[in-house]
JSON list of C-alpha atoms in Angstrom, two decimals:
[
{"chain": "A", "resi": 895, "resn": "MET", "atom": "CA", "xyz": [-4.20, 28.77, 26.29]},
{"chain": "A", "resi": 896, "resn": "ASN", "atom": "CA", "xyz": [-1.71, 26.44, 27.97]},
{"chain": "A", "resi": 897, "resn": "VAL", "atom": "CA", "xyz": [0.80, 24.06, 26.38]},
{"chain": "A", "resi": 898, "resn": "LYS", "atom": "CA", "xyz": [-1.54, 21.07, 26.73]},
{"chain": "A", "resi": 899, "resn": "HIS", "atom": "CA", "xyz": [-4.25, 22.83, 24.70]},
{"chain": "A", "resi": 900, "resn": "ILE", "atom": "CA", "xyz": [-1.74, 23.81, 22.01]},
{"chain": "A", "resi": 901, "resn": "ILE", "atom": "CA", "xyz": [-0.51, 20.21, 21.71]},
{"chain": "A", "resi": 902, "resn": "ILE", "atom": "CA", "xyz": [-4.09, 18.98, 21.31]},
{"chain": "A", "resi": 903, "resn": "LEU", "atom": "CA", "xyz": [-4.78, 21.57, 18.60]},
{"chain": "A", "resi": 904, "resn": "LEU", "atom": "CA", "xyz": [-1.62, 20.69, 16.68]},
{"chain": "A", "resi": 905, "resn": "PHE", "atom": "CA", "xyz": [-2.40, 17.00, 16.60]},
{"chain": "A", "resi": 906, "resn": "ALA", "atom": "CA", "xyz": [-6.05, 17.68, 15.77]},
{"chain": "A", "resi": 907, "resn": "GLY", "atom": "CA", "xyz": [-4.85, 19.73, 12.82]},
{"chain": "A", "resi": 908, "resn": "ALA", "atom": "CA", "xyz": [-2.68, 16.83, 11.67]},
{"chain": "A", "resi": 909, "resn": "LEU", "atom": "CA", "xyz": [-5.62, 14.44, 11.94]},
{"chain": "A", "resi": 910, "resn": "LEU", "atom": "CA", "xyz": [-7.80, 16.75, 9.85]},
{"chain": "A", "resi": 911, "resn": "MET", "atom": "CA", "xyz": [-5.18, 17.27, 7.16]},
{"chain": "A", "resi": 912, "resn": "PRO", "atom": "CA", "xyz": [-6.90, 16.37, 3.88]},
{"chain": "A", "resi": 913, "resn": "GLU", "atom": "CA", "xyz": [-5.78, 13.07, 2.37]},
{"chain": "A", "resi": 914, "resn": "ALA", "atom": "CA", "xyz": [-3.25, 12.90, 5.17]},
{"chain": "A", "resi": 915, "resn": "LEU", "atom": "CA", "xyz": [-1.51, 9.71, 4.10]},
{"chain": "A", "resi": 916, "resn": "ALA", "atom": "CA", "xyz": [-3.10, 9.05, 0.67]},
{"chain": "A", "resi": 917, "resn": "HIS", "atom": "CA", "xyz": [-3.24, 5.37, 1.73]},
{"chain": "A", "resi": 918, "resn": "ARG", "atom": "CA", "xyz": [-3.13, 3.83, 5.18]},
{"chain": "A", "resi": 919, "resn": "TYR", "atom": "CA", "xyz": [0.13, 1.93, 5.56]},
{"chain": "A", "resi": 920, "resn": "ILE", "atom": "CA", "xyz": [-0.01, -1.83, 6.32]},
{"chain": "A", "resi": 921, "resn": "ALA", "atom": "CA", "xyz": [3.25, -3.37, 7.50]},
{"chain": "A", "resi": 922, "resn": "ASN", "atom": "CA", "xyz": [4.51, -6.38, 5.56]},
{"chain": "A", "resi": 923, "resn": "ASP", "atom": "CA", "xyz": [7.25, -8.53, 7.07]},
{"chain": "A", "resi": 924, "resn": "GLY", "atom": "CA", "xyz": [7.66, -10.68, 3.95]},
{"chain": "A", "resi": 925, "resn": "SER", "atom": "CA", "xyz": [6.04, -13.79, 5.43]},
{"chain": "A", "resi": 926, "resn": "HIS", "atom": "CA", "xyz": [2.68, -13.49, 3.63]},
{"chain": "A", "resi": 927, "resn": "THR", "atom": "CA", "xyz": [3.48, -15.76, 0.71]},
{"chain": "A", "resi": 928, "resn": "SER", "atom": "CA", "xyz": [0.58, -18.24, 0.69]},
{"chain": "A", "resi": 929, "resn": "ALA", "atom": "CA", "xyz": [-3.14, -18.52, 1.43]},
{"chain": "A", "resi": 930, "resn": "GLU", "atom": "CA", "xyz": [-2.36, -20.05, 4.82]},
{"chain": "A", "resi": 931, "resn": "ASN", "atom": "CA", "xyz": [-0.46, -16.97, 6.04]},
{"chain": "A", "resi": 932, "resn": "ALA", "atom": "CA", "xyz": [-2.18, -14.25, 4.01]},
{"chain": "A", "resi": 933, "resn": "LEU", "atom": "CA", "xyz": [-2.09, -10.73, 5.48]},
{"chain": "A", "resi": 934, "resn": "PRO", "atom": "CA", "xyz": [-5.60, -9.65, 6.60]},
{"chain": "A", "resi": 935, "resn": "ILE", "atom": "CA", "xyz": [-6.43, -6.14, 5.39]},
{"chain": "A", "resi": 936, "resn": "GLY", "atom": "CA", "xyz": [-9.91, -5.75, 6.90]},
{"chain": "A", "resi": 937, "resn": "ASP", "atom": "CA", "xyz": [-12.39, -3.50, 5.09]},
{"chain": "A", "resi": 938, "resn": "ILE", "atom": "CA", "xyz": [-11.77, -3.72, 1.32]},
{"chain": "A", "resi": 939, "resn": "ASP", "atom": "CA", "xyz": [-13.25, -0.23, 0.91]},
{"chain": "A", "resi": 940, "resn": "LEU", "atom": "CA", "xyz": [-10.63, 1.38, 3.17]},
{"chain": "A", "resi": 941, "resn": "SER", "atom": "CA", "xyz": [-7.74, 3.03, 1.32]},
{"chain": "A", "resi": 942, "resn": "GLN", "atom": "CA", "xyz": [-4.61, 1.08, 2.25]},
{"chain": "A", "resi": 943, "resn": "VAL", "atom": "CA", "xyz": [-1.23, 0.17, 0.78]},
{"chain": "A", "resi": 944, "resn": "VAL", "atom": "CA", "xyz": [1.11, -2.80, 1.20]},
{"chain": "A", "resi": 945, "resn": "TYR", "atom": "CA", "xyz": [4.71, -2.66, -0.08]},
{"chain": "A", "resi": 946, "resn": "HIS", "atom": "CA", "xyz": [6.43, -5.85, -1.15]},
{"chain": "A", "resi": 947, "resn": "GLU", "atom": "CA", "xyz": [9.91, -6.84, -2.29]},
{"chain": "A", "resi": 948, "resn": "VAL", "atom": "CA", "xyz": [10.03, -9.89, -4.54]},
{"chain": "A", "resi": 949, "resn": "THR", "atom": "CA", "xyz": [12.93, -12.18, -3.66]},
{"chain": "A", "resi": 950, "resn": "GLU", "atom": "CA", "xyz": [13.65, -15.85, -4.24]},
{"chain": "A", "resi": 951, "resn": "ASN", "atom": "CA", "xyz": [11.75, -16.61, -1.02]},
{"chain": "A", "resi": 952, "resn": "THR", "atom": "CA", "xyz": [8.93, -14.04, -1.39]},
{"chain": "A", "resi": 953, "resn": "ARG", "atom": "CA", "xyz": [7.62, -14.62, -4.90]},
{"chain": "A", "resi": 954, "resn": "GLN", "atom": "CA", "xyz": [4.03, -13.71, -4.02]},
{"chain": "A", "resi": 955, "resn": "LEU", "atom": "CA", "xyz": [2.23, -11.36, -1.67]},
{"chain": "A", "resi": 956, "resn": "TRP", "atom": "CA", "xyz": [-1.07, -12.74, -0.35]},
{"chain": "A", "resi": 957, "resn": "LEU", "atom": "CA", "xyz": [-3.66, -10.40, 1.18]},
{"chain": "A", "resi": 958, "resn": "SER", "atom": "CA", "xyz": [-7.05, -11.52, 2.52]},
{"chain": "A", "resi": 959, "resn": "PHE", "atom": "CA", "xyz": [-10.36, -9.86, 3.33]},
{"chain": "A", "resi": 960, "resn": "GLU", "atom": "CA", "xyz": [-13.96, -10.84, 4.00]},
{"chain": "A", "resi": 961, "resn": "ALA", "atom": "CA", "xyz": [-16.78, -9.15, 2.11]},
{"chain": "A", "resi": 962, "resn": "GLU", "atom": "CA", "xyz": [-20.45, -9.50, 1.29]},
{"chain": "A", "resi": 963, "resn": "ALA", "atom": "CA", "xyz": [-21.89, -10.20, -2.15]},
{"chain": "A", "resi": 964, "resn": "GLY", "atom": "CA", "xyz": [-22.27, -7.06, -4.25]},
{"chain": "A", "resi": 965, "resn": "VAL", "atom": "CA", "xyz": [-19.44, -5.13, -2.59]},
{"chain": "A", "resi": 966, "resn": "GLU", "atom": "CA", "xyz": [-17.01, -3.44, -4.97]},
{"chain": "A", "resi": 967, "resn": "ALA", "atom": "CA", "xyz": [-13.32, -4.22, -4.59]},
{"chain": "A", "resi": 968, "resn": "LYS", "atom": "CA", "xyz": [-11.06, -1.50, -5.98]},
{"chain": "A", "resi": 969, "resn": "ILE", "atom": "CA", "xyz": [-7.42, -2.52, -6.37]},
{"chain": "A", "resi": 970, "resn": "GLN", "atom": "CA", "xyz": [-4.38, -0.71, -7.76]},
{"chain": "A", "resi": 971, "resn": "ILE", "atom": "CA", "xyz": [-0.81, -1.88, -8.27]},
{"chain": "A", "resi": 972, "resn": "GLY", "atom": "CA", "xyz": [2.37, 0.10, -8.81]},
{"chain": "A", "resi": 973, "resn": "VAL", "atom": "CA", "xyz": [6.17, 0.02, -8.90]},
{"chain": "A", "resi": 974, "resn": "PRO", "atom": "CA", "xyz": [8.54, 2.45, -7.13]},
{"chain": "A", "resi": 975, "resn": "LEU", "atom": "CA", "xyz": [10.11, 4.86, -9.60]},
{"chain": "A", "resi": 976, "resn": "ILE", "atom": "CA", "xyz": [13.61, 3.39, -9.57]},
{"chain": "A", "resi": 977, "resn": "GLU", "atom": "CA", "xyz": [15.38, 3.24, -12.94]},
{"chain": "A", "resi": 978, "resn": "ARG", "atom": "CA", "xyz": [16.22, -0.46, -12.81]},
{"chain": "A", "resi": 979, "resn": "TYR", "atom": "CA", "xyz": [12.47, -1.21, -12.45]},
{"chain": "A", "resi": 980, "resn": "ARG", "atom": "CA", "xyz": [11.42, 0.82, -15.49]},
{"chain": "A", "resi": 981, "resn": "ASP", "atom": "CA", "xyz": [10.29, -2.35, -17.33]},
{"chain": "A", "resi": 982, "resn": "PHE", "atom": "CA", "xyz": [9.22, -4.26, -14.23]},
{"chain": "A", "resi": 983, "resn": "ARG", "atom": "CA", "xyz": [5.63, -5.46, -14.71]},
{"chain": "A", "resi": 984, "resn": "PRO", "atom": "CA", "xyz": [3.86, -7.04, -11.72]},
{"chain": "A", "resi": 985, "resn": "ALA", "atom": "CA", "xyz": [0.37, -8.54, -11.73]},
{"chain": "A", "resi": 986, "resn": "PHE", "atom": "CA", "xyz": [-2.31, -9.44, -9.23]},
{"chain": "A", "resi": 987, "resn": "ALA", "atom": "CA", "xyz": [-5.09, -12.00, -9.03]},
{"chain": "A", "resi": 988, "resn": "LEU", "atom": "CA", "xyz": [-8.33, -11.54, -7.13]},
{"chain": "A", "resi": 989, "resn": "LEU", "atom": "CA", "xyz": [-9.40, -14.97, -5.83]},
{"chain": "A", "resi": 990, "resn": "GLY", "atom": "CA", "xyz": [-12.73, -15.82, -4.25]},
{"chain": "A", "resi": 991, "resn": "PRO", "atom": "CA", "xyz": [-15.95, -17.80, -4.27]},
{"chain": "A", "resi": 992, "resn": "GLY", "atom": "CA", "xyz": [-18.16, -17.44, -7.34]},
{"chain": "A", "resi": 993, "resn": "LEU", "atom": "CA", "xyz": [-15.39, -16.05, -9.56]},
{"chain": "A", "resi": 994, "resn": "PRO", "atom": "CA", "xyz": [-14.65, -17.72, -12.94]},
{"chain": "A", "resi": 995, "resn": "PRO", "atom": "CA", "xyz": [-11.96, -20.39, -13.30]},
{"chain": "A", "resi": 996, "resn": "VAL", "atom": "CA", "xyz": [-8.47, -18.97, -13.63]},
{"chain": "A", "resi": 997, "resn": "ASP", "atom": "CA", "xyz": [-5.23, -20.58, -14.71]},
{"chain": "A", "resi": 998, "resn": "ALA", "atom": "CA", "xyz": [-1.78, -19.48, -15.83]},
{"chain": "A", "resi": 999, "resn": "VAL", "atom": "CA", "xyz": [-0.85, -18.35, -12.32]},
{"chain": "A", "resi": 1000, "resn": "PRO", "atom": "CA", "xyz": [2.32, -19.64, -10.59]},
{"chain": "A", "resi": 1001, "resn": "PHE", "atom": "CA", "xyz": [0.65, -20.60, -7.32]},
{"chain": "A", "resi": 1002, "resn": "PRO", "atom": "CA", "xyz": [-2.05, -23.00, -6.10]},
{"chain": "A", "resi": 1003, "resn": "ILE", "atom": "CA", "xyz": [-5.62, -21.66, -5.98]},
{"chain": "A", "resi": 1004, "resn": "PRO", "atom": "CA", "xyz": [-7.66, -22.57, -2.88]},
{"chain": "A", "resi": 1005, "resn": "GLU", "atom": "CA", "xyz": [-10.16, -25.34, -3.51]},
{"chain": "A", "resi": 1006, "resn": "GLY", "atom": "CA", "xyz": [-13.52, -24.10, -4.77]},
{"chain": "A", "resi": 1007, "resn": "TYR", "atom": "CA", "xyz": [-12.16, -20.68, -5.69]},
{"chain": "A", "resi": 1008, "resn": "GLY", "atom": "CA", "xyz": [-12.02, -18.88, -9.02]},
{"chain": "A", "resi": 1009, "resn": "GLY", "atom": "CA", "xyz": [-10.28, -15.68, -9.88]},
{"chain": "A", "resi": 1010, "resn": "ILE", "atom": "CA", "xyz": [-9.67, -12.64, -12.06]},
{"chain": "A", "resi": 1011, "resn": "LEU", "atom": "CA", "xyz": [-6.18, -11.85, -13.28]},
{"chain": "A", "resi": 1012, "resn": "TYR", "atom": "CA", "xyz": [-4.85, -8.32, -13.91]},
{"chain": "A", "resi": 1013, "resn": "ALA", "atom": "CA", "xyz": [-1.50, -8.25, -15.71]},
{"chain": "A", "resi": 1014, "resn": "THR", "atom": "CA", "xyz": [0.53, -5.19, -16.67]},
{"chain": "A", "resi": 1015, "resn": "ASP", "atom": "CA", "xyz": [2.84, -6.86, -19.22]},
{"chain": "A", "resi": 1016, "resn": "GLY", "atom": "CA", "xyz": [1.43, -4.98, -22.21]},
{"chain": "A", "resi": 1017, "resn": "ILE", "atom": "CA", "xyz": [1.47, -1.53, -20.61]},
{"chain": "A", "resi": 1018, "resn": "GLU", "atom": "CA", "xyz": [4.44, 0.40, -21.98]},
{"chain": "A", "resi": 1019, "resn": "SER", "atom": "CA", "xyz": [3.98, 3.78, -20.27]},
{"chain": "A", "resi": 1020, "resn": "PRO", "atom": "CA", "xyz": [2.32, 3.64, -16.85]},
{"chain": "A", "resi": 1021, "resn": "VAL", "atom": "CA", "xyz": [1.42, 6.92, -15.16]},
{"chain": "A", "resi": 1022, "resn": "ILE", "atom": "CA", "xyz": [4.11, 8.51, -12.99]},
{"chain": "A", "resi": 1023, "resn": "PHE", "atom": "CA", "xyz": [2.56, 9.23, -9.60]},
{"chain": "A", "resi": 1024, "resn": "ASN", "atom": "CA", "xyz": [4.10, 11.84, -7.30]},
{"chain": "A", "resi": 1025, "resn": "GLU", "atom": "CA", "xyz": [3.07, 11.04, -3.73]},
{"chain": "A", "resi": 1026, "resn": "GLU", "atom": "CA", "xyz": [3.79, 14.44, -2.21]},
{"chain": "A", "resi": 1027, "resn": "PHE", "atom": "CA", "xyz": [2.94, 13.52, 1.38]},
{"chain": "A", "resi": 1028, "resn": "THR", "atom": "CA", "xyz": [5.79, 11.01, 1.67]},
{"chain": "A", "resi": 1029, "resn": "GLY", "atom": "CA", "xyz": [7.87, 12.59, -1.10]},
{"chain": "A", "resi": 1030, "resn": "THR", "atom": "CA", "xyz": [8.02, 9.39, -3.17]},
{"chain": "A", "resi": 1031, "resn": "MET", "atom": "CA", "xyz": [7.27, 8.59, -6.81]},
{"chain": "A", "resi": 1032, "resn": "SER", "atom": "CA", "xyz": [5.95, 5.47, -8.54]},
{"chain": "A", "resi": 1033, "resn": "TRP", "atom": "CA", "xyz": [4.90, 4.04, -11.85]},
{"chain": "A", "resi": 1034, "resn": "GLN", "atom": "CA", "xyz": [1.19, 3.52, -11.27]},
{"chain": "A", "resi": 1035, "resn": "PHE", "atom": "CA", "xyz": [-1.21, 1.29, -13.21]},
{"chain": "A", "resi": 1036, "resn": "ASP", "atom": "CA", "xyz": [-4.95, 1.89, -13.57]},
{"chain": "A", "resi": 1037, "resn": "MET", "atom": "CA", "xyz": [-7.29, 1.19, -10.67]},
{"chain": "A", "resi": 1038, "resn": "GLN", "atom": "CA", "xyz": [-9.31, -1.98, -11.25]},
{"chain": "A", "resi": 1039, "resn": "THR", "atom": "CA", "xyz": [-12.87, -2.37, -9.91]},
{"chain": "A", "resi": 1040, "resn": "TYR", "atom": "CA", "xyz": [-14.61, -5.72, -9.36]},
{"chain": "A", "resi": 1041, "resn": "GLU", "atom": "CA", "xyz": [-18.07, -6.52, -7.99]},
{"chain": "A", "resi": 1042, "resn": "LEU", "atom": "CA", "xyz": [-17.78, -9.47, -5.64]},
{"chain": "A", "resi": 1043, "resn": "PRO", "atom": "CA", "xyz": [-20.28, -12.22, -6.54]},
{"chain": "A", "resi": 1044, "resn": "GLU", "atom": "CA", "xyz": [-20.62, -14.02, -3.21]},
{"chain": "A", "resi": 1045, "resn": "THR", "atom": "CA", "xyz": [-20.21, -13.43, 0.51]},
{"chain": "A", "resi": 1046, "resn": "GLY", "atom": "CA", "xyz": [-17.00, -14.96, 1.83]},
{"chain": "A", "resi": 1047, "resn": "LEU", "atom": "CA", "xyz": [-13.24, -14.81, 2.14]},
{"chain": "A", "resi": 1048, "resn": "TYR", "atom": "CA", "xyz": [-11.26, -13.33, -0.76]},
{"chain": "A", "resi": 1049, "resn": "TYR", "atom": "CA", "xyz": [-7.57, -13.08, -1.57]},
{"chain": "A", "resi": 1050, "resn": "ILE", "atom": "CA", "xyz": [-5.49, -10.56, -3.51]},
{"chain": "A", "resi": 1051, "resn": "VAL", "atom": "CA", "xyz": [-2.26, -12.14, -4.73]},
{"chain": "A", "resi": 1052, "resn": "GLY", "atom": "CA", "xyz": [0.52, -9.94, -6.09]},
{"chain": "A", "resi": 1053, "resn": "PHE", "atom": "CA", "xyz": [3.24, -11.59, -8.19]},
{"chain": "A", "resi": 1054, "resn": "VAL", "atom": "CA", "xyz": [5.51, -11.11, -11.21]},
{"chain": "A", "resi": 1055, "resn": "PRO", "atom": "CA", "xyz": [4.70, -13.29, -14.26]},
{"chain": "A", "resi": 1056, "resn": "SER", "atom": "CA", "xyz": [8.23, -12.92, -15.64]},
{"chain": "A", "resi": 1057, "resn": "GLU", "atom": "CA", "xyz": [9.64, -14.14, -12.29]},
{"chain": "A", "resi": 1058, "resn": "GLU", "atom": "CA", "xyz": [11.98, -11.14, -12.13]},
{"chain": "A", "resi": 1059, "resn": "LEU", "atom": "CA", "xyz": [13.00, -9.92, -8.71]},
{"chain": "A", "resi": 1060, "resn": "GLY", "atom": "CA", "xyz": [12.00, -6.40, -7.72]},
{"chain": "A", "resi": 1061, "resn": "LYS", "atom": "CA", "xyz": [9.47, -4.30, -5.83]},
{"chain": "A", "resi": 1062, "resn": "PHE", "atom": "CA", "xyz": [5.79, -3.48, -6.15]},
{"chain": "A", "resi": 1063, "resn": "TRP", "atom": "CA", "xyz": [2.96, -2.16, -4.03]},
{"chain": "A", "resi": 1064, "resn": "ILE", "atom": "CA", "xyz": [-0.73, -3.02, -3.89]},
{"chain": "A", "resi": 1065, "resn": "ALA", "atom": "CA", "xyz": [-3.31, -0.45, -2.81]},
{"chain": "A", "resi": 1066, "resn": "PRO", "atom": "CA", "xyz": [-6.85, -1.71, -2.21]},
{"chain": "A", "resi": 1067, "resn": "GLY", "atom": "CA", "xyz": [-9.75, 0.61, -1.38]},
{"chain": "A", "resi": 1068, "resn": "THR", "atom": "CA", "xyz": [-10.46, 4.32, -1.76]},
{"chain": "A", "resi": 1069, "resn": "ARG", "atom": "CA", "xyz": [-12.19, 5.45, 1.46]},
{"chain": "A", "resi": 1070, "resn": "GLU", "atom": "CA", "xyz": [-9.74, 7.40, 3.61]},
{"chain": "A", "resi": 1071, "resn": "PHE", "atom": "CA", "xyz": [-9.74, 7.11, 7.38]},
{"chain": "A", "resi": 1072, "resn": "PHE", "atom": "CA", "xyz": [-6.90, 7.78, 9.82]},
{"chain": "A", "resi": 1073, "resn": "GLY", "atom": "CA", "xyz": [-6.77, 7.73, 13.58]},
{"chain": "A", "resi": 1074, "resn": "LEU", "atom": "CA", "xyz": [-4.44, 9.06, 16.24]},
{"chain": "A", "resi": 1075, "resn": "GLY", "atom": "CA", "xyz": [-2.40, 5.86, 16.08]},
{"chain": "A", "resi": 1076, "resn": "ASP", "atom": "CA", "xyz": [-1.69, 6.47, 12.39]},
{"chain": "A", "resi": 1077, "resn": "ILE", "atom": "CA", "xyz": [-0.47, 10.00, 13.16]},
{"chain": "A", "resi": 1078, "resn": "LEU", "atom": "CA", "xyz": [1.75, 8.86, 16.03]},
{"chain": "A", "resi": 1079, "resn": "SER", "atom": "CA", "xyz": [3.35, 6.16, 13.84]},
{"chain": "A", "resi": 1080, "resn": "LEU", "atom": "CA", "xyz": [4.15, 8.62, 11.03]},
{"chain": "A", "resi": 1081, "resn": "PRO", "atom": "CA", "xyz": [7.94, 8.77, 11.61]},
{"chain": "A", "resi": 1082, "resn": "TRP", "atom": "CA", "xyz": [8.21, 4.97, 11.30]},
{"chain": "A", "resi": 1083, "resn": "VAL", "atom": "CA", "xyz": [5.88, 4.90, 8.26]},
{"chain": "A", "resi": 1084, "resn": "ILE", "atom": "CA", "xyz": [7.72, 7.71, 6.47]},
{"chain": "A", "resi": 1085, "resn": "TYR", "atom": "CA", "xyz": [11.03, 5.94, 7.06]},
{"chain": "A", "resi": 1086, "resn": "ARG", "atom": "CA", "xyz": [9.71, 2.60, 5.75]},
{"chain": "A", "resi": 1087, "resn": "VAL", "atom": "CA", "xyz": [8.01, 4.07, 2.69]},
{"chain": "A", "resi": 1088, "resn": "ARG", "atom": "CA", "xyz": [10.98, 6.22, 1.67]},
{"chain": "A", "resi": 1089, "resn": "THR", "atom": "CA", "xyz": [13.57, 3.47, 2.17]},
{"chain": "A", "resi": 1090, "resn": "PHE", "atom": "CA", "xyz": [11.36, 1.14, 0.09]},
{"chain": "A", "resi": 1091, "resn": "HIS", "atom": "CA", "xyz": [11.54, 3.75, -2.69]},
{"chain": "A", "resi": 1092, "resn": "GLU", "atom": "CA", "xyz": [15.30, 4.07, -2.11]},
{"chain": "A", "resi": 1093, "resn": "VAL", "atom": "CA", "xyz": [15.34, 7.79, -1.40]},
{"chain": "A", "resi": 1094, "resn": "PHE", "atom": "CA", "xyz": [16.61, 9.72, 1.63]},
{"chain": "A", "resi": 1095, "resn": "PHE", "atom": "CA", "xyz": [14.89, 8.33, 4.72]},
{"chain": "A", "resi": 1096, "resn": "TRP", "atom": "CA", "xyz": [13.07, 11.56, 5.65]},
{"chain": "A", "resi": 1097, "resn": "GLY", "atom": "CA", "xyz": [11.05, 14.00, 3.56]},
{"chain": "A", "resi": 1098, "resn": "GLY", "atom": "CA", "xyz": [7.72, 14.83, 1.96]},
{"chain": "A", "resi": 1099, "resn": "ILE", "atom": "CA", "xyz": [4.99, 17.16, 3.21]},
{"chain": "A", "resi": 1100, "resn": "LEU", "atom": "CA", "xyz": [4.16, 14.85, 6.10]},
{"chain": "A", "resi": 1101, "resn": "GLY", "atom": "CA", "xyz": [7.78, 14.39, 7.10]},
{"chain": "A", "resi": 1102, "resn": "TRP", "atom": "CA", "xyz": [8.71, 18.05, 7.24]},
{"chain": "A", "resi": 1103, "resn": "GLY", "atom": "CA", "xyz": [5.30, 19.01, 8.65]},
{"chain": "A", "resi": 1104, "resn": "TYR", "atom": "CA", "xyz": [5.61, 16.45, 11.44]},
{"chain": "A", "resi": 1105, "resn": "LEU", "atom": "CA", "xyz": [9.14, 17.64, 12.22]},
{"chain": "A", "resi": 1106, "resn": "GLY", "atom": "CA", "xyz": [7.90, 21.23, 12.30]},
{"chain": "A", "resi": 1107, "resn": "ILE", "atom": "CA", "xyz": [5.18, 20.34, 14.79]},
{"chain": "A", "resi": 1108, "resn": "LEU", "atom": "CA", "xyz": [7.71, 18.59, 17.03]},
{"chain": "A", "resi": 1109, "resn": "LEU", "atom": "CA", "xyz": [10.03, 21.60, 16.92]},
{"chain": "A", "resi": 1110, "resn": "VAL", "atom": "CA", "xyz": [7.16, 23.95, 17.83]},
{"chain": "A", "resi": 1111, "resn": "LEU", "atom": "CA", "xyz": [6.17, 21.69, 20.73]},
{"chain": "A", "resi": 1112, "resn": "LEU", "atom": "CA", "xyz": [9.77, 21.51, 21.94]},
{"chain": "A", "resi": 1113, "resn": "ALA", "atom": "CA", "xyz": [10.05, 25.32, 21.80]},
{"chain": "A", "resi": 1114, "resn": "LEU", "atom": "CA", "xyz": [6.82, 25.70, 23.79]},
{"chain": "A", "resi": 1115, "resn": "LEU", "atom": "CA", "xyz": [7.92, 23.19, 26.40]},
{"chain": "A", "resi": 1116, "resn": "LEU", "atom": "CA", "xyz": [11.27, 24.92, 26.82]},
{"chain": "A", "resi": 1117, "resn": "ALA", "atom": "CA", "xyz": [9.81, 28.43, 26.91]}
]
């Protein structure tokens, strides 16, 4: 077996690693703060995560997706486990055609749309989630499941009812799928996820596993 075959096997093993990333990472540059510039997330069934920092200029995070009537949208929200955010309670609204009227949200709702609001204000002890693959921890709120009433464009809007500044993440979908591009971008993803959680920039099962693979490849190439 030559070096090329070994490299292929190592990366194939990484691709087949069970629950390799827990959620597929979607980059957020902070500009997705309205319906007009919502971040498209594609298939609502695909397990994905978007991290967001709430600042004076980024009060909301708007995500968009298209779906057919009858599809289930599963959405979860969480907060990085950082002591100053212990009482931080974000919320999200699912907006779309055929949903009931919704009010008491600090942003305009697209014309003809209704919505469903999920708030975490009354939850005193959210679950602590240890994401071993990136080596990060979060306060995690229960997954919410909604059956979409009509075919069309939907929005998920994350925000903080108290208007406090802080950080939260939104994770739609549960079906896991990762390609070679996801594996190759792991160093960048690990760095972004860990710095968002304010821990050392490298670590977790994926981080040390990826570094180990690179060291093995380097040893083989130098042999």
